[in-house]
PDB file of C-alpha atoms and ligand atoms in Angstrom:
ATOM      1  CA  MET T   1     -50.688  85.557  -2.730  1.00 80.00           C
ATOM      2  CA  ALA T   2     -51.023  82.750  -0.135  1.00 92.00           C
ATOM      3  CA  LYS T   3     -53.867  83.541   2.251  1.00 97.00           C
ATOM      4  CA  LEU T   4     -53.056  82.423   5.773  1.00 98.00           C
ATOM      5  CA  ILE T   5     -55.849  81.970   8.292  1.00 98.00           C
ATOM      6  CA  TYR T   6     -54.920  82.310  11.969  1.00 98.00           C
ATOM      7  CA  PHE T   7     -57.329  80.237  14.042  1.00 98.00           C
ATOM      8  CA  ASP T   8     -58.309  81.439  17.516  1.00 98.00           C
ATOM      9  CA  VAL T   9     -56.785  79.257  20.228  1.00 98.00           C
ATOM     10  CA  VAL T  10     -58.725  78.656  23.429  1.00 98.00           C
ATOM     11  CA  GLY T  11     -56.007  77.782  25.911  1.00 97.00           C
ATOM     12  CA  ASP T  12     -55.846  77.220  29.636  1.00 97.00           C
ATOM     13  CA  ASN T  13     -53.760  75.158  32.031  1.00 98.00           C
ATOM     14  CA  ARG T  14     -55.240  71.967  30.516  1.00 98.00           C
ATOM     15  CA  GLY T  15     -53.959  72.766  27.034  1.00 98.00           C
ATOM     16  CA  ASN T  16     -55.294  74.289  23.828  1.00 98.00           C
ATOM     17  CA  LEU T  17     -58.448  73.911  21.761  1.00 98.00           C
ATOM     18  CA  ILE T  18     -59.165  75.149  18.237  1.00 98.00           C
ATOM     19  CA  SER T  19     -62.628  75.084  16.693  1.00 98.00           C
ATOM     20  CA  LEU T  20     -63.199  75.201  12.922  1.00 98.00           C
ATOM     21  CA  GLU T  21     -66.643  76.057  11.572  1.00 98.00           C
ATOM     22  CA  GLY T  22     -67.849  76.193   7.976  1.00 98.00           C
ATOM     23  CA  LEU T  23     -68.769  79.690   6.768  1.00 98.00           C
ATOM     24  CA  LYS T  24     -67.317  81.131   9.989  1.00 98.00           C
ATOM     25  CA  ASN T  25     -63.536  80.822  10.331  1.00 98.00           C
ATOM     26  CA  ILE T  26     -63.472  78.472   7.298  1.00 98.00           C
ATOM     27  CA  PRO T  27     -64.673  80.403   4.232  1.00 98.00           C
ATOM     28  CA  PHE T  28     -66.879  77.641   2.771  1.00 98.00           C
ATOM     29  CA  GLU T  29     -69.185  74.835   3.865  1.00 98.00           C
ATOM     30  CA  ILE T  30     -67.025  71.825   4.778  1.00 98.00           C
ATOM     31  CA  LYS T  31     -68.085  68.732   2.813  1.00 98.00           C
ATOM     32  CA  ARG T  32     -64.973  66.604   3.302  1.00 98.00           C
ATOM     33  CA  VAL T  33     -62.034  66.259   5.667  1.00 98.00           C
ATOM     34  CA  TYR T  34     -58.928  64.206   4.929  1.00 98.00           C
ATOM     35  CA  TYR T  35     -55.496  63.936   6.469  1.00 98.00           C
ATOM     36  CA  ILE T  36     -52.083  62.910   5.237  1.00 98.00           C
ATOM     37  CA  TYR T  37     -49.578  61.233   7.556  1.00 98.00           C
ATOM     38  CA  GLY T  38     -46.835  58.602   7.565  1.00 98.00           C
ATOM     39  CA  VAL T  39     -45.071  60.781   5.005  1.00 97.00           C
ATOM     40  CA  SER T  40     -41.488  60.880   3.750  1.00 93.00           C
ATOM     41  CA  ASP T  41     -39.376  64.025   3.431  1.00 90.00           C
ATOM     42  CA  LYS T  42     -38.137  62.633   0.108  1.00 92.00           C
ATOM     43  CA  GLU T  43     -41.565  62.198  -1.464  1.00 97.00           C
ATOM     44  CA  PRO T  44     -43.345  65.446  -2.307  1.00 98.00           C
ATOM     45  CA  ARG T  45     -47.104  65.308  -2.967  1.00 98.00           C
ATOM     46  CA  GLY T  46     -49.701  67.340  -4.788  1.00 98.00           C
ATOM     47  CA  PHE T  47     -48.548  68.586  -8.214  1.00 98.00           C
ATOM     48  CA  HIS T  48     -52.027  69.443  -9.374  1.00 98.00           C
ATOM     49  CA  ALA T  49     -54.693  72.151  -9.325  1.00 98.00           C
ATOM     50  CA  HIS T  50     -58.450  71.908  -8.881  1.00 98.00           C
ATOM     51  CA  LYS T  51     -61.002  73.450 -11.201  1.00 98.00           C
ATOM     52  CA  GLU T  52     -63.586  74.187  -8.487  1.00 98.00           C
ATOM     53  CA  LEU T  53     -62.421  72.847  -5.138  1.00 98.00           C
ATOM     54  CA  LYS T  54     -61.506  75.208  -2.308  1.00 98.00           C
ATOM     55  CA  GLN T  55     -59.554  73.937   0.667  1.00 98.00           C
ATOM     56  CA  VAL T  56     -57.927  74.972   3.926  1.00 98.00           C
ATOM     57  CA  ALA T  57     -54.835  73.007   4.999  1.00 98.00           C
ATOM     58  CA  PHE T  58     -52.893  72.980   8.260  1.00 98.00           C
ATOM     59  CA  CYS T  59     -50.562  70.697  10.203  1.00 98.00           C
ATOM     60  CA  ILE T  60     -51.862  69.421  13.517  1.00 98.00           C
ATOM     61  CA  SER T  61     -48.464  67.775  14.080  1.00 98.00           C
ATOM     62  CA  GLY T  62     -45.051  68.453  12.555  1.00 98.00           C
ATOM     63  CA  SER T  63     -44.609  70.580   9.469  1.00 98.00           C
ATOM     64  CA  CYS T  64     -44.505  70.748   5.703  1.00 98.00           C
ATOM     65  CA  GLU T  65     -44.098  73.367   3.018  1.00 98.00           C
ATOM     66  CA  MET T  66     -47.094  74.165   0.825  1.00 98.00           C
ATOM     67  CA  LEU T  67     -46.063  75.666  -2.498  1.00 98.00           C
ATOM     68  CA  LEU T  68     -48.838  77.585  -4.264  1.00 98.00           C
ATOM     69  CA  ASP T  69     -48.719  78.791  -7.850  1.00 98.00           C
ATOM     70  CA  ASP T  70     -51.408  80.906  -9.534  1.00 97.00           C
ATOM     71  CA  GLY T  71     -49.856  80.611 -12.987  1.00 95.00           C
ATOM     72  CA  GLU T  72     -47.847  83.813 -12.564  1.00 95.00           C
ATOM     73  CA  ARG T  73     -46.323  83.665  -9.108  1.00 96.00           C
ATOM     74  CA  ARG T  74     -45.130  80.879  -6.839  1.00 97.00           C
ATOM     75  CA  GLU T  75     -45.077  81.144  -3.067  1.00 98.00           C
ATOM     76  CA  SER T  76     -44.155  78.595  -0.437  1.00 98.00           C
ATOM     77  CA  VAL T  77     -45.618  78.719   3.061  1.00 98.00           C
ATOM     78  CA  LEU T  78     -44.431  76.739   6.043  1.00 98.00           C
ATOM     79  CA  LEU T  79     -47.262  75.013   7.877  1.00 98.00           C
ATOM     80  CA  ASN T  80     -45.852  74.258  11.303  1.00 98.00           C
ATOM     81  CA  ASN T  81     -48.513  75.279  13.777  1.00 98.00           C
ATOM     82  CA  PRO T  82     -52.037  73.879  14.351  1.00 98.00           C
ATOM     83  CA  ASN T  83     -53.344  77.434  14.543  1.00 98.00           C
ATOM     84  CA  ILE T  84     -52.152  78.479  11.058  1.00 98.00           C
ATOM     85  CA  GLY T  85     -54.094  77.346   8.006  1.00 98.00           C
ATOM     86  CA  VAL T  86     -53.592  78.203   4.370  1.00 98.00           C
ATOM     87  CA  PHE T  87     -56.517  78.796   2.044  1.00 98.00           C
ATOM     88  CA  ILE T  88     -56.106  77.120  -1.359  1.00 98.00           C
ATOM     89  CA  GLY T  89     -58.547  78.519  -3.887  1.00 98.00           C
ATOM     90  CA  SER T  90     -59.683  76.926  -7.127  1.00 98.00           C
ATOM     91  CA  MET T  91     -57.270  76.995 -10.094  1.00 98.00           C
ATOM     92  CA  THR T  92     -54.223  77.112  -7.813  1.00 98.00           C
ATOM     93  CA  TRP T  93     -51.374  74.699  -8.469  1.00 98.00           C
ATOM     94  CA  ARG T  94     -50.114  73.119  -5.222  1.00 98.00           C
ATOM     95  CA  GLU T  95     -47.139  71.030  -4.191  1.00 98.00           C
ATOM     96  CA  MET T  96     -46.285  69.770  -0.708  1.00 98.00           C
ATOM     97  CA  HIS T  97     -42.595  69.428   0.129  1.00 98.00           C
ATOM     98  CA  ASN T  98     -40.257  68.788   3.061  1.00 97.00           C
ATOM     99  CA  PHE T  99     -42.593  66.845   5.304  1.00 98.00           C
ATOM    100  CA  SER T 100     -41.346  66.255   8.812  1.00 97.00           C
ATOM    101  CA  LYS T 101     -41.624  62.608   9.897  1.00 97.00           C
ATOM    102  CA  ASP T 102     -44.324  63.473  12.441  1.00 97.00           C
ATOM    103  CA  CYS T 103     -46.349  65.563   9.974  1.00 98.00           C
ATOM    104  CA  VAL T 104     -50.117  65.212  10.051  1.00 98.00           C
ATOM    105  CA  LEU T 105     -51.559  67.492   7.372  1.00 98.00           C
ATOM    106  CA  VAL T 106     -55.311  68.046   7.706  1.00 98.00           C
ATOM    107  CA  VAL T 107     -57.297  69.376   4.759  1.00 98.00           C
ATOM    108  CA  LEU T 108     -60.853  70.741   4.865  1.00 98.00           C
ATOM    109  CA  ALA T 109     -62.531  70.660   1.464  1.00 98.00           C
ATOM    110  CA  SER T 110     -65.538  72.447  -0.037  1.00 98.00           C
ATOM    111  CA  GLU T 111     -66.584  69.450  -2.203  1.00 98.00           C
ATOM    112  CA  TYR T 112     -66.734  65.672  -2.130  1.00 98.00           C
ATOM    113  CA  TYR T 113     -63.858  63.816  -3.772  1.00 98.00           C
ATOM    114  CA  ASN T 114     -64.045  64.078  -7.555  1.00 98.00           C
ATOM    115  CA  GLU T 115     -61.122  62.994  -9.738  1.00 98.00           C
ATOM    116  CA  ASP T 116     -62.608  64.983 -12.681  1.00 98.00           C
ATOM    117  CA  ASP T 117     -61.898  68.207 -10.775  1.00 98.00           C
ATOM    118  CA  TYR T 118     -58.119  67.597 -10.842  1.00 98.00           C
ATOM    119  CA  ILE T 119     -55.724  69.158 -13.362  1.00 98.00           C
ATOM    120  CA  ARG T 120     -52.595  67.053 -13.018  1.00 98.00           C
ATOM    121  CA  ASP T 121     -50.570  68.404 -15.976  1.00 98.00           C
ATOM    122  CA  TYR T 122     -48.791  71.723 -15.351  1.00 98.00           C
ATOM    123  CA  ASP T 123     -48.717  72.718 -19.047  1.00 97.00           C
ATOM    124  CA  ILE T 124     -52.483  72.204 -19.328  1.00 97.00           C
ATOM    125  CA  TYR T 125     -52.966  74.160 -16.081  1.00 98.00           C
ATOM    126  CA  LYS T 126     -50.859  77.054 -17.435  1.00 97.00           C
ATOM    127  CA  LYS T 127     -52.902  77.205 -20.639  1.00 96.00           C
ATOM    128  CA  MET T 128     -56.155  77.192 -18.647  1.00 96.00           C
ATOM    129  CA  VAL T 129     -55.143  80.105 -16.376  1.00 96.00           C
ATOM    130  CA  GLU T 130     -53.729  82.149 -19.263  1.00 92.00           C
ATOM    131  CA  ARG T 131     -57.158  82.369 -20.890  1.00 72.00           C
TER     132      ARG T 131
HETATM  133  C1  T46 N 201     -54.888  68.282  -2.525  1.00 73.82           C
HETATM  134  C2  T46 N 201     -53.706  67.978  -1.685  1.00 73.82           C
HETATM  135  C3  T46 N 201     -53.461  69.028  -0.645  1.00 73.82           C
HETATM  136  C4  T46 N 201     -59.510  59.665  -2.240  1.00 73.82           C
HETATM  137  O1  T46 N 201     -59.929  58.536  -2.517  1.00 73.82           O
HETATM  138  N1  T46 N 201     -60.291  60.556  -1.566  1.00 73.82           N
HETATM  139  C5  T46 N 201     -59.873  61.815  -1.246  1.00 73.82           C
HETATM  140  O2  T46 N 201     -60.645  62.575  -0.619  1.00 73.82           O
HETATM  141  C6  T46 N 201     -58.552  62.204  -1.638  1.00 73.82           C
HETATM  142  C7  T46 N 201     -58.042  63.606  -1.285  1.00 73.82           C
HETATM  143  C8  T46 N 201     -57.775  61.317  -2.300  1.00 73.82           C
HETATM  144  N2  T46 N 201     -58.246  60.070  -2.597  1.00 73.82           N
HETATM  145  C9  T46 N 201     -57.363  59.105  -3.272  1.00 73.82           C
HETATM  146  C10 T46 N 201     -56.925  59.505  -4.685  1.00 73.82           C
HETATM  147  C11 T46 N 201     -55.568  58.844  -4.821  1.00 73.82           C
HETATM  148  O3  T46 N 201     -55.725  57.523  -5.257  1.00 73.82           O
HETATM  149  O4  T46 N 201     -56.156  59.007  -2.532  1.00 73.82           O
HETATM  150  C12 T46 N 201     -55.035  58.819  -3.392  1.00 73.82           C
HETATM  151  C13 T46 N 201     -53.958  59.858  -3.116  1.00 73.82           C
HETATM  152  O5  T46 N 201     -54.434  61.152  -3.580  1.00 73.82           O
HETATM  153  P1  T46 N 201     -53.452  62.207  -4.235  1.00 73.82           P
HETATM  154  O6  T46 N 201     -52.351  61.556  -4.969  1.00 73.82           O
HETATM  155  O7  T46 N 201     -54.294  63.200  -4.997  1.00 73.82           O
HETATM  156  O8  T46 N 201     -52.853  62.913  -2.914  1.00 73.82           O
HETATM  157  P2  T46 N 201     -52.011  64.261  -2.817  1.00 73.82           P
HETATM  158  O9  T46 N 201     -51.429  64.279  -1.456  1.00 73.82           O
HETATM  159  O10 T46 N 201     -51.090  64.424  -3.957  1.00 73.82           O
HETATM  160  O11 T46 N 201     -53.133  65.439  -2.928  1.00 73.82           O
HETATM  161  C14 T46 N 201     -54.099  65.600  -1.907  1.00 73.82           C
HETATM  162  C15 T46 N 201     -55.483  65.846  -2.518  1.00 73.82           C
HETATM  163  O12 T46 N 201     -55.787  64.795  -3.454  1.00 73.82           O
HETATM  164  C16 T46 N 201     -55.561  67.155  -3.229  1.00 73.82           C
HETATM  165  O13 T46 N 201     -56.916  67.476  -3.510  1.00 73.82           O
HETATM  166  O14 T46 N 201     -55.214  69.440  -2.759  1.00 73.82           O
HETATM  167  O15 T46 N 201     -53.758  66.692  -1.067  1.00 73.82           O
END
């Protein structure tokens, strides 16, 4: 269910470089980028779905678990490498757990921030995907 995207790494003796481009290795036009850091392993985040928003998330430092739920199945993926992203489609419930202290989670988003796009109640989400 979880769609992982393996980014090409351009590496040489100076280190590694990864390039992310909308509508190329990222399957939408990128309108917004945000990152989450200074996290606690005891404080999970997320617990919502989006009506329209599509995103790609990856850790450029440290790790976290991204739990995805499509209303029928739940799957958790470990994001622990800057070259592995996970695609999060619309109407997918997500939770982020088990952050490492050094975690920097970067998220590329298909839309500008819009609180009206969030579904923050799991029961409401379930009813919406059952239709
Ligand atoms: C998601 C997961 C992976 C803004 O003002 N602008 C923004 O672009 C975002 C993303 C958030 N905010 C504000 C809204 C809240 O007052 O920042 C605060 C924390 O947001 P939230 O509690 O939604 O954070 P997370 O980590 O639970 O969820 C975030 C994204 O909101 C969400 O879209 O998919 O990361």
